[in-house]
Coordinates of C-alpha atoms and ligand atoms in Angstrom, one line a residue:
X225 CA 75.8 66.9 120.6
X226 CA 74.9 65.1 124.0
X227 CA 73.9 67.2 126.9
X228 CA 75.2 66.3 130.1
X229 CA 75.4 70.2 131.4
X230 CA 72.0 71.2 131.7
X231 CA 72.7 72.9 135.2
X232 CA 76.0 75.1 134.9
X233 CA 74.4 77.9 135.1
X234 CA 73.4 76.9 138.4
X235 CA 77.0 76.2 139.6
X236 CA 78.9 79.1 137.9
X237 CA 78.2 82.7 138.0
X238 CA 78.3 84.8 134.7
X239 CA 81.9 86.6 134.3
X240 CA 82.8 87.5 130.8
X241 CA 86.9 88.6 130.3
X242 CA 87.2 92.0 131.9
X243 CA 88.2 95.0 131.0
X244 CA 90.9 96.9 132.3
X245 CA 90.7 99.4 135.0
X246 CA 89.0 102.8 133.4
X247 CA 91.3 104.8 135.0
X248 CA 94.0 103.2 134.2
X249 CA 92.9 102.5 131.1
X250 CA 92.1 105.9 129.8
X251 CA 95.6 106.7 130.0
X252 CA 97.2 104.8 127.1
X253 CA 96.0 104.1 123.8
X254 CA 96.2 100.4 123.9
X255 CA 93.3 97.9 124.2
X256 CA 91.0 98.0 127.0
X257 CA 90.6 94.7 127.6
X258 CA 92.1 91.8 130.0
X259 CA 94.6 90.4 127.5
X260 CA 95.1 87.1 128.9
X261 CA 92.2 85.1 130.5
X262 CA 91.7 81.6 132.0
X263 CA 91.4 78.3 130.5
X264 CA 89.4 76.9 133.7
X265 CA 87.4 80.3 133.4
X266 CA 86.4 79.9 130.0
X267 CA 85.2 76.4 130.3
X268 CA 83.0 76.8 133.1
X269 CA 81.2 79.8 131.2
X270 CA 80.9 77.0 128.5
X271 CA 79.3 74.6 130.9
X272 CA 76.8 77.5 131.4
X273 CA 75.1 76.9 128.2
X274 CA 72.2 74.7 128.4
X275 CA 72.4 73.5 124.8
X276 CA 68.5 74.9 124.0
X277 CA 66.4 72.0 122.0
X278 CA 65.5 75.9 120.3
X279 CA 68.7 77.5 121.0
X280 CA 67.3 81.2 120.7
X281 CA 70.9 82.6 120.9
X282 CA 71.2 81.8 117.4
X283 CA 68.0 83.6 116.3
X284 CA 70.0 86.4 117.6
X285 CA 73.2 86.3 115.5
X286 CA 73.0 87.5 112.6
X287 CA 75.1 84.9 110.6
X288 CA 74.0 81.9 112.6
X289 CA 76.9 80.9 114.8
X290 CA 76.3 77.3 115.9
X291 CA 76.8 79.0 119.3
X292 CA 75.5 76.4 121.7
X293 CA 78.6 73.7 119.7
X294 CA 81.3 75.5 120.4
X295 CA 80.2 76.7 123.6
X296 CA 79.9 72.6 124.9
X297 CA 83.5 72.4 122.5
X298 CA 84.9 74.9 124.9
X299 CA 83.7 73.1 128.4
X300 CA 85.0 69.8 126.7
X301 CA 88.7 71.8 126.0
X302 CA 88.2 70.9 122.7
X303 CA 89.5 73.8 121.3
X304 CA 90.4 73.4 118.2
X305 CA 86.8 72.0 117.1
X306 CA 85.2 75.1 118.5
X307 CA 87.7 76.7 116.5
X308 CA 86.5 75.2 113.2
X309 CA 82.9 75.8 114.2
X310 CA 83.5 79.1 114.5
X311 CA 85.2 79.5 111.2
X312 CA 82.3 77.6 109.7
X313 CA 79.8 80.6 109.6
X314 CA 82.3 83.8 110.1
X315 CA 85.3 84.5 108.1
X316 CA 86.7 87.0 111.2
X317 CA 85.5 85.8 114.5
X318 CA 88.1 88.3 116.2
X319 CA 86.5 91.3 114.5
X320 CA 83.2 90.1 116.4
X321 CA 84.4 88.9 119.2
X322 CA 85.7 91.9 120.2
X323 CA 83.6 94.3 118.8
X324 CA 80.2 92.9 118.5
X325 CA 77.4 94.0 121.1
X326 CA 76.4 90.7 121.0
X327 CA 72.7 90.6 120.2
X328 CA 73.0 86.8 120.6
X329 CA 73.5 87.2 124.5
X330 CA 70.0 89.1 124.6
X331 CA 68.2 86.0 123.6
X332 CA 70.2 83.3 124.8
X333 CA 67.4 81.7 127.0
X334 CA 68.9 82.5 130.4
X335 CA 68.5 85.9 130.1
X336 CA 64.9 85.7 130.0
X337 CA 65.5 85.7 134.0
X338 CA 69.1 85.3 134.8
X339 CA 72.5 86.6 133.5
X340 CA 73.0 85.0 129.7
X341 CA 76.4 82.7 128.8
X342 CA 79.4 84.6 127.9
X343 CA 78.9 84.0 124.2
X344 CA 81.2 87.0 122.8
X345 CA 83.7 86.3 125.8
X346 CA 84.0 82.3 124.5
X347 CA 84.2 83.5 120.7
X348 CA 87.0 85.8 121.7
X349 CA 88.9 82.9 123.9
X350 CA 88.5 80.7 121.1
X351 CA 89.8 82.7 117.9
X352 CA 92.4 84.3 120.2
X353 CA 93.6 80.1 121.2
X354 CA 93.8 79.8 117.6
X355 CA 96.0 82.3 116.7
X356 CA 98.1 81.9 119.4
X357 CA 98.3 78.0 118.6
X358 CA 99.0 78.5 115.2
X359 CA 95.8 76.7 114.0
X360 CA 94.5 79.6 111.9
X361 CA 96.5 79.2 108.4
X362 CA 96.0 80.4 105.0
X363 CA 93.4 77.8 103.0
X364 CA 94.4 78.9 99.3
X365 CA 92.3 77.0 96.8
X366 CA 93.8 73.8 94.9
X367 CA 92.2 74.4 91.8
X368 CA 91.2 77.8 90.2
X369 CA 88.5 79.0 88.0
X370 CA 89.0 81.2 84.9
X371 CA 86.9 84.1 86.5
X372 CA 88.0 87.6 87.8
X373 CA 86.4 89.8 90.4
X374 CA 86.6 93.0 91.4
X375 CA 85.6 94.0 95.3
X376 CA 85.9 98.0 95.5
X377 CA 86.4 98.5 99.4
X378 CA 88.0 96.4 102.3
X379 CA 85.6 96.7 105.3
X380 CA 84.4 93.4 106.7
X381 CA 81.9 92.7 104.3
X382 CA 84.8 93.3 101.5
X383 CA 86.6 91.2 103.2
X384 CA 84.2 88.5 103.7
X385 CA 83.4 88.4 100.2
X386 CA 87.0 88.2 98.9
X387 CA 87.9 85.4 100.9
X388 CA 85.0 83.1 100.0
X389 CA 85.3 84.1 96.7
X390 CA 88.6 83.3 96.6
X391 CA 87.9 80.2 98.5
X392 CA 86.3 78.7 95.6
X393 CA 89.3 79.0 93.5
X394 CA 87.9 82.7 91.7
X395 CA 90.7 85.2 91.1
X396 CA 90.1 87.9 93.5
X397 CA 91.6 92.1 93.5
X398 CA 89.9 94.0 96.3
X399 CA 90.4 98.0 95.7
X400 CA 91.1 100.2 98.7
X401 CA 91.3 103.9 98.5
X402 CA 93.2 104.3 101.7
X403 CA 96.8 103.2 102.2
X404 CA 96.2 99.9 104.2
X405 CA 93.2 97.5 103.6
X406 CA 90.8 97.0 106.9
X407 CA 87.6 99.7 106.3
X408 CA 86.1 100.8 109.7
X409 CA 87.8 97.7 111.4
X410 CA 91.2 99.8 110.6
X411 CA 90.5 103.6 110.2
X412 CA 87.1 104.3 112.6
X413 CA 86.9 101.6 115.4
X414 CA 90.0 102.9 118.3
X415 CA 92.6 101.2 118.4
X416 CA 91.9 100.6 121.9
X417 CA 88.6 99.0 120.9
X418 CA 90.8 96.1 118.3
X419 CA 94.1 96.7 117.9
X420 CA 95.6 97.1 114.4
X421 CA 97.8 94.2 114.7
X422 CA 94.8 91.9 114.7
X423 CA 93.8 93.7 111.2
X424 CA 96.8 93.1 109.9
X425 CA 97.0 89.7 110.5
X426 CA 94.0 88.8 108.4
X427 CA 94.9 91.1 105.8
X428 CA 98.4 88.7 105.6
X429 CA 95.8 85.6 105.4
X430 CA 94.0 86.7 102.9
X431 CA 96.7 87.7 100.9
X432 CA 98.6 84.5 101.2
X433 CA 95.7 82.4 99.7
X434 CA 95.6 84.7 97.3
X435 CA 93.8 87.5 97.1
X436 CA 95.2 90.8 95.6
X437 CA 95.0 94.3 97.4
X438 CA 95.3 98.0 95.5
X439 CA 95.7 100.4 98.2
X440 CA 95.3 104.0 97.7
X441 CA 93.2 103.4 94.8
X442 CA 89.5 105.0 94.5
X443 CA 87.4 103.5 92.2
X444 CA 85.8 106.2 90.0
X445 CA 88.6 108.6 91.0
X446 CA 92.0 106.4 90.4
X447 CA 90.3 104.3 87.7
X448 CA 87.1 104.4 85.9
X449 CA 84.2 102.5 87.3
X450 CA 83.8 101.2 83.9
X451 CA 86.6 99.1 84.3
X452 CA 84.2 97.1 87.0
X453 CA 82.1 96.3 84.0
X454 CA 84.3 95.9 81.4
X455 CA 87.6 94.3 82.9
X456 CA 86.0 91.5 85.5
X457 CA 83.5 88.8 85.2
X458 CA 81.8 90.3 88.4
X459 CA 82.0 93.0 90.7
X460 CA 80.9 93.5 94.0
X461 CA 80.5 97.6 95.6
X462 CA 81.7 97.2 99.5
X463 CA 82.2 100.8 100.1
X464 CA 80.0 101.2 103.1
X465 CA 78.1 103.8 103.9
X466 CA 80.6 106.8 105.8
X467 CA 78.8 109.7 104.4
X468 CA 78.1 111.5 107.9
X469 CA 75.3 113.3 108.7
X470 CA 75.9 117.2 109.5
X471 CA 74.2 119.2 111.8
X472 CA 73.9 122.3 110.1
X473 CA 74.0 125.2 113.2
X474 CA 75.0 128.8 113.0
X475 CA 78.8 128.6 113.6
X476 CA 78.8 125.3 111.9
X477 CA 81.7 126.7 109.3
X478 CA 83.8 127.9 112.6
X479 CA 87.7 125.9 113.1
X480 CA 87.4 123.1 115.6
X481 CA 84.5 121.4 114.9
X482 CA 84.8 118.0 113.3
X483 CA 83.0 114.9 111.6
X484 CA 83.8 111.7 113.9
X485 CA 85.4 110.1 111.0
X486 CA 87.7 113.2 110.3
X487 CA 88.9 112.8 114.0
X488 CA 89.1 109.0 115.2
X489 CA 91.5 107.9 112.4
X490 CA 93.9 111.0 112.8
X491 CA 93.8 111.7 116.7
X492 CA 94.3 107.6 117.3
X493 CA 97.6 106.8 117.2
X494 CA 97.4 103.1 116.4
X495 CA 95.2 104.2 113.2
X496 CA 97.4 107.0 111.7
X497 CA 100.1 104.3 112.0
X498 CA 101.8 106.8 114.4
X499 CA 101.9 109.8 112.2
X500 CA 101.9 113.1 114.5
X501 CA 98.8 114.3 115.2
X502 CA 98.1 117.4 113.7
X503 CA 97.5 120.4 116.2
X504 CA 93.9 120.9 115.2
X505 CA 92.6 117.1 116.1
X506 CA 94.2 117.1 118.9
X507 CA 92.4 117.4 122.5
X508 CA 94.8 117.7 124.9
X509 CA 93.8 120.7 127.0
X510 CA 90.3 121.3 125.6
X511 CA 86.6 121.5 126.8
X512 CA 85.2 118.5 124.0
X513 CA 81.7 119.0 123.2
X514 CA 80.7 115.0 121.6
X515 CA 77.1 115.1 119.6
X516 CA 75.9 111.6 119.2
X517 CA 75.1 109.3 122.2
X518 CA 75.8 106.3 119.6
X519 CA 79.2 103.8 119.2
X520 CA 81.0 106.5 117.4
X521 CA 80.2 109.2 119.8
X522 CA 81.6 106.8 122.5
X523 CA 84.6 106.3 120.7
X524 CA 85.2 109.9 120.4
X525 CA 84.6 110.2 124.1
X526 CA 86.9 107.5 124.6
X527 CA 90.0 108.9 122.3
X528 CA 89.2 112.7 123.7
X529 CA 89.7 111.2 127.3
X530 CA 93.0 109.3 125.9
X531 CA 94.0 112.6 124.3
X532 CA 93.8 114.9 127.2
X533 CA 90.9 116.5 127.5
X534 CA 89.9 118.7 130.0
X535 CA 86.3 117.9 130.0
X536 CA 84.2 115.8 127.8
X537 CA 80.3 116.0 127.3
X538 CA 78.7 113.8 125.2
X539 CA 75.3 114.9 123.8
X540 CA 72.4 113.3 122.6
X541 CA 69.0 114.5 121.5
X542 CA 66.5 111.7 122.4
X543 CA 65.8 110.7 126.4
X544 CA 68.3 108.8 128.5
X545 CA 66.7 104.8 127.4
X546 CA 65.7 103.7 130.8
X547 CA 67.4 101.1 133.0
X548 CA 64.6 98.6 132.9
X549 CA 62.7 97.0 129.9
X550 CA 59.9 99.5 128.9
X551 CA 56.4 97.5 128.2
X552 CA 56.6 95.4 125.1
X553 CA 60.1 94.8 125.1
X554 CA 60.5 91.7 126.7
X555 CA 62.8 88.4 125.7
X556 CA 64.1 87.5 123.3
X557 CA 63.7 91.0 121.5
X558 CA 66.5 93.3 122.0
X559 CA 66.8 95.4 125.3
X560 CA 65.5 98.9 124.7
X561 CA 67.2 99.9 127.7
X562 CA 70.8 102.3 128.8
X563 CA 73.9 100.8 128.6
X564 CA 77.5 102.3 129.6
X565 CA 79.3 102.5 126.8
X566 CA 83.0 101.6 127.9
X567 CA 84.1 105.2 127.7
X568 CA 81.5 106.6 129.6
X569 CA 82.5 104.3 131.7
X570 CA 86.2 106.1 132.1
X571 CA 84.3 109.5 132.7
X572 CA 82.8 112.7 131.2
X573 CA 79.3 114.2 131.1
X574 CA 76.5 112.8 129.8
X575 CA 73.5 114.9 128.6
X576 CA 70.3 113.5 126.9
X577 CA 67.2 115.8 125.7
X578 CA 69.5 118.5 124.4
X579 CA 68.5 120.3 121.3
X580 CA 71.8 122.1 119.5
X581 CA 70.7 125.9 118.4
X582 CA 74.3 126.9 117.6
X583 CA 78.4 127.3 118.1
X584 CA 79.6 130.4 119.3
X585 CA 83.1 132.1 118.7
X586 CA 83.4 134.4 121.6
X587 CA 86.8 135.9 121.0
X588 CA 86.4 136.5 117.9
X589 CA 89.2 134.0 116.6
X590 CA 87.9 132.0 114.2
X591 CA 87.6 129.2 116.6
X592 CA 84.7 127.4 118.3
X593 CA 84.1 128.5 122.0
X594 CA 80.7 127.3 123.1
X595 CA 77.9 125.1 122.0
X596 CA 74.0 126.6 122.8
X597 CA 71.4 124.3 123.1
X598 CA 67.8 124.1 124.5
X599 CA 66.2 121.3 126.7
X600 CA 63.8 119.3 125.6
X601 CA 61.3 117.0 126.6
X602 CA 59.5 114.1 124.5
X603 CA 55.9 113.4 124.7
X604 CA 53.9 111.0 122.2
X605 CA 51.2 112.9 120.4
X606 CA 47.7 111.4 119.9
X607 CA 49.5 109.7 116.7
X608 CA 51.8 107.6 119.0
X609 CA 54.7 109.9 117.4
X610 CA 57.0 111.3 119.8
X611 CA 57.7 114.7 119.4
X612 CA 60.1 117.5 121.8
X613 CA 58.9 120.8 123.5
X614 CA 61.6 123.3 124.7
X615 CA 61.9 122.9 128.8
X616 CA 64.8 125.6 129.0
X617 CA 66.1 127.6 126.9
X618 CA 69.8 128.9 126.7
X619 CA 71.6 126.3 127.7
X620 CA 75.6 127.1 127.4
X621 CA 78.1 124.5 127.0
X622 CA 81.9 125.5 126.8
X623 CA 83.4 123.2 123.6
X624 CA 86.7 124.0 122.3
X625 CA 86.4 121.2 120.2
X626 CA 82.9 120.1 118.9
X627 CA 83.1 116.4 117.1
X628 CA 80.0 115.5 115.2
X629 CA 79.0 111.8 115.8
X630 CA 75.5 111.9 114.3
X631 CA 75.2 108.8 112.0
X632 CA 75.5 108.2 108.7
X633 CA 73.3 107.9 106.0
X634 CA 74.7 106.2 103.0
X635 CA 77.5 105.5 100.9
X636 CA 80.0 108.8 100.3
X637 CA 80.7 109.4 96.6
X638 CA 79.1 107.7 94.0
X639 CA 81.3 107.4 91.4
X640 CA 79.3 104.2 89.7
X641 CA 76.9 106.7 88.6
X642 CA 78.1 106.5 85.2
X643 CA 77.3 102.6 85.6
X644 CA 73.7 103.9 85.9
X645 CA 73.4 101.5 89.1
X646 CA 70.2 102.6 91.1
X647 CA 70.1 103.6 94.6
X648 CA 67.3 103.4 97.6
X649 CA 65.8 106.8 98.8
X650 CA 67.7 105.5 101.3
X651 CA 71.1 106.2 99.2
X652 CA 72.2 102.9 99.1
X653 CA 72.5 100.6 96.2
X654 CA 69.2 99.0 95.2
X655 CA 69.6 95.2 94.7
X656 CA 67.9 92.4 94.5
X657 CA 70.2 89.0 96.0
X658 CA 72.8 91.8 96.6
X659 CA 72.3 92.1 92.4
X660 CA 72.2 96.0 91.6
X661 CA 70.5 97.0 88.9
X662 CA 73.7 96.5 86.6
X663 CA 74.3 92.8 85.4
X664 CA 77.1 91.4 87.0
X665 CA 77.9 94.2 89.6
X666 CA 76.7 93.6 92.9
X667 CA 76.7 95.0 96.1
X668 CA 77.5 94.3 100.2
X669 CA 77.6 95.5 103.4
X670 CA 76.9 99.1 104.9
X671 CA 76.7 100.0 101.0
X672 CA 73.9 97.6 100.8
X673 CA 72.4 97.4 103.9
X674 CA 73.2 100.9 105.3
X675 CA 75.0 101.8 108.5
X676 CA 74.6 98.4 110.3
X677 CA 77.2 96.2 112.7
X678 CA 80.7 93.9 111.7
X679 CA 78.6 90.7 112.2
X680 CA 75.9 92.1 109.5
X681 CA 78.7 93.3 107.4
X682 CA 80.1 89.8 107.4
X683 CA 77.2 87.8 107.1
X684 CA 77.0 90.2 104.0
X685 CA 79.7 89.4 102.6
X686 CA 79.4 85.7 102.4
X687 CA 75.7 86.1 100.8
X688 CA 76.9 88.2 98.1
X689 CA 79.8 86.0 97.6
X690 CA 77.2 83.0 97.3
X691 CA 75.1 85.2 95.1
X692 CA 78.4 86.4 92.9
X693 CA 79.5 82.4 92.9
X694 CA 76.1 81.2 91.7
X695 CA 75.7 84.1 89.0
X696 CA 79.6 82.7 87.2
X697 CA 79.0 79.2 87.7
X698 CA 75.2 78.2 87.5
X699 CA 75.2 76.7 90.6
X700 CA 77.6 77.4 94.2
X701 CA 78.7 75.8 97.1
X702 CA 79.1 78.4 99.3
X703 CA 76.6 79.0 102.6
X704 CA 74.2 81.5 103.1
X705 CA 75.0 83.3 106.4
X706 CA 72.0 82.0 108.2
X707 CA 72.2 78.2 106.5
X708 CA 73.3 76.0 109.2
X709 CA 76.2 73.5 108.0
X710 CA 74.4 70.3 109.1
X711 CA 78.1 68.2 109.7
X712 CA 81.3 69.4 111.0
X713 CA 82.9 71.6 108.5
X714 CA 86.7 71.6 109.2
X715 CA 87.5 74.5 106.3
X716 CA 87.1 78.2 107.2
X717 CA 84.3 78.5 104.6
Ligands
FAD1615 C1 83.6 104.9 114.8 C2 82.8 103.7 114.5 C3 82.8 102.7 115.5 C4 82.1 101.5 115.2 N1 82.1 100.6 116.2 C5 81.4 99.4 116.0 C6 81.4 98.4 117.0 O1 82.0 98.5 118.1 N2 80.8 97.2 116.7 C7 80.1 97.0 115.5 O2 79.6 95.9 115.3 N3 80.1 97.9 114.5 C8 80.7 99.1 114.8 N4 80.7 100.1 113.8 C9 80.0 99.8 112.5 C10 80.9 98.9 111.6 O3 82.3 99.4 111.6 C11 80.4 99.0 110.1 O4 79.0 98.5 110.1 C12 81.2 98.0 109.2 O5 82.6 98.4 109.2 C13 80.7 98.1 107.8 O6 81.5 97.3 107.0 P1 81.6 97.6 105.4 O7 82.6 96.6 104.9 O8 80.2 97.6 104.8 O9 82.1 99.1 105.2 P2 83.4 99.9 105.8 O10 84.0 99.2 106.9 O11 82.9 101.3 105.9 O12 84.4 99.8 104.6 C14 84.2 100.4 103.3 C15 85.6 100.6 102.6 O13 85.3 101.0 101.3 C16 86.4 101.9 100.9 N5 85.9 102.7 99.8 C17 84.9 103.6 99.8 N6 84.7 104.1 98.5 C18 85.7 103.6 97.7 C19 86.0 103.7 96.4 N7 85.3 104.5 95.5 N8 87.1 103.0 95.9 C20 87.8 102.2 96.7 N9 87.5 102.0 98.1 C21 86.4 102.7 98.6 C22 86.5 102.7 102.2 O14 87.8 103.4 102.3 C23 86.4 101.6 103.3 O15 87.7 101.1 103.5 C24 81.4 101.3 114.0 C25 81.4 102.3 113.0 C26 82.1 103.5 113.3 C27 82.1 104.6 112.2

């Protein structure tokens, strides 16, 4: 790839595709960002790129986007090129081009002293120009294998595996125990976040090359999780890991208080599919108390806001991070340091160092009224360990709603118990080349790794497919995440 733009950074300012006004935004439930965007705009964020001899962007990503190609593909309007580039190491450049927070902009060189390249704002123009030109199709197989595989959930990494599975000619059936296929990318990420409709559409890809879905159909519930073992050559466990963490207060048992992932997918329109939502998710006209300062705290700030809410606070234990890189965290490592999320960004209150004691029902209703916390501080003990002393005690928020965003730690049920797979102390499956302990049974994504990011789920996904090919066949074709494809590779694979 020549390099005849070494300086565009020096002629062109940083300017990613916008978001919408918050206000204005805050007041429907569709996506916040600038739909349509620039060609001319786009290409001069290309010519920002440098095209590194060590392009340290890449050491960033997660599955290896040849990021510096199809950023010179995009100044050159060679569109559809960048487009296959793309394709080359993600199966769903949308669901990351959207969503991702881009760890790949943190060490893209410039940033080391100026603004970094647009990278997630030049993946999204380019997978959104392919969809709109047509260019992304289905790529069935021409010839298939005699092999059958089973992929129990149909979250990214799910998803990633099917496809380049199925890619290789293997007969795929992904199982889905909610109505419609899409994991996280359907039923927790807002709508407003990545609209449905872009789900959707892959879901029709895949299943035009192919691939079968069951809906509504829980493995170890529906059918036996023997059936993995005994009906399919392989099987791969993609259930991520949405088994939340409580936070186990007096008052915890009172109405109104809610798990993030009990809330987002009912109190979203665009995820319920439009069903009503029912009364007690709904926060039109409510104080909303938010604990977690995380993503899915945001998006419950965010979908609170769209709802109605009179007030929102948002709570998090540990300190506000600080606006500037602390000591030893410098580039290329990963800012330490306080972003806005985009819904703090359309308002509410945001509260760091706050220690929950309980949830008060003051009327006597059954009915969460008011949260009461302590302030803390944090201080490193001689250890280096941080540890919190009470500042003030007392503290009294009003929350007629309380949503519980405090992570998650592992996959939810597990009905492949009677496989006898092993888990982690973790509580996710232990594996070895995404192998569990089971022969022939394997496992991906959050349910692997544990509560991680799309683009890990992804580059997931392909290795266990490469893992799954190579265990039927003897040998595979198909890339590891993080192999660069050393020509031009004009299939999605
Ligand atoms: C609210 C929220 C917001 C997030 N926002 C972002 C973001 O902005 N950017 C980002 O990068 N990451 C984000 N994440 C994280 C990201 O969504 C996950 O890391 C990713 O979806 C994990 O993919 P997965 O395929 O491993 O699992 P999941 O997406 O969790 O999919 C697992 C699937 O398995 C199904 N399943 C479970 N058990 C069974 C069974 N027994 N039988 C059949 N099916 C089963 C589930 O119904 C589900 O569909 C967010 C997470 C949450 C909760």
């Amino acid at each position: 790839m020549s390099k005849d733009h070494p300086d565009g950074y020096l002629k062109h300012e940083r300017e990613p595709i916008h978001k919408r006004d918050p206000e204005q935004r805050k007041g429907d439930f569709e996506e916040i960002w600038e739909q349509k965007w620039d060609e001319d705009h786009l290409r001069s964020q290309g010519e920002r790129c440098m095209s590194c001899g060590t392009p340290a962007c890449m050491s960033g990503c997660p599955i290896g986007n040849i990021i510096p190609d199809w950023n010179d593909l995009v100044y050159r309007g060679d569109w559809k090129r960048a487009l296959e580039r793309l394709h080359a190491t993600n199966n769903f450049p949308e669901f990351t081009g959207y969503n991702c927070p881009a760890p790949c902009e943190n060490t893209c060189t410039l940033k080391y002293n100026d603004d970094p390249v647009t990278i997630k704002s030049i993946e999204r123009a380019i997978v959104d120009r392919g969809w709109e030109e047509g260019w992304i199709e289905p790529d069935p197989p021409e010839e298939r294998t005699d092999k059958e595989i089973a992929i129990v959930g149909s979250g990214p990494a799910g998803l990633a595996a099917a496809q380049q599975l199925n890619r290789v000619g293997h007969h795929v059936t992904v199982y889905e125990r909610d109505e419609h296929p899409g994991g996280l990318m359907r039923y927790g990420i807002p709508h407003a976040k990545f609209s449905k409709q872009k789900v959707d559409r892959r879901i029709d890809q895949l299943r035009q090359e192919g691939i079968t879905f069951e809906c509504g159909v829980e493995v170890g519930e529906d059918i036996p999780a023997e059936k993995l073992d005994e009906e399919y050559d392989a099987a791969c466990i993609a259930v991520g890991a949405q088994k939340p963490i409580d936070i186990p207060i007096d008052g915890r048992d009172l109405d109104g208080i809610h798990f993030a992932m009990e809330y987002l997918p009912r109190a979203n329109p665009g995820q319920s599919g439009g069903a009503a939502v029912p009364e007690t998710m709904d926060a039109e006209g409510k104080s909303v108390v938010v604990l977690g300062g995380g993503d899915t705290g945001a998006d419950c700030v965010g979908t609170a806001h769209r709802q109605g809410a009179t007030q929102v606070v948002q709570i998090e234990l540990l300190p506000k991070p600080p606006e500037e890189r602390p000591p030893g965290n410098q580039w290329p490592d990963q800012p330490q340091t306080y972003e806005k999320s985009y819904s703090q960004e359309e308002g509410g209150v945001e509260e760091y160092c706050v220690q929950t004691q309980g949830f008060l029902d003051a009327d006597g209703d059954g009915t969460v009224d008011e949260l009461r916390a302590h302030r803390v501080e944090w201080d490193q003990n001689e250890d280096g360990e941080w540890e919190s002393t009470i500042i003030e005690e007392g503290m009294r928020v009003e929350a007629e709603m309380v949503l519980i965003a405090a992570g998650f730690e592992g996959p939810e049920s597990t009905p492949f118990e009677s496989l006898g797979l092993e888990m982690t102390d973790d509580g996710t499956f232990e594996t070895e080349d995404h192998q569990t302990s089971v022969d022939g049974i394997f496992a991906t994504g959050d349910a692997n790794s544990g509560p991680s990011l799309i683009v890990w789920a992804i580059g997931d996904g392909r290795d266990a497919a490469r893992h799954i090919d190579e265990y039927l066949m003897g040998e595979t074709d198909l890339p590891a995440s993080l192999e660069t494809p050393n020509e031009m590779v004009v299939s999605q694979r």
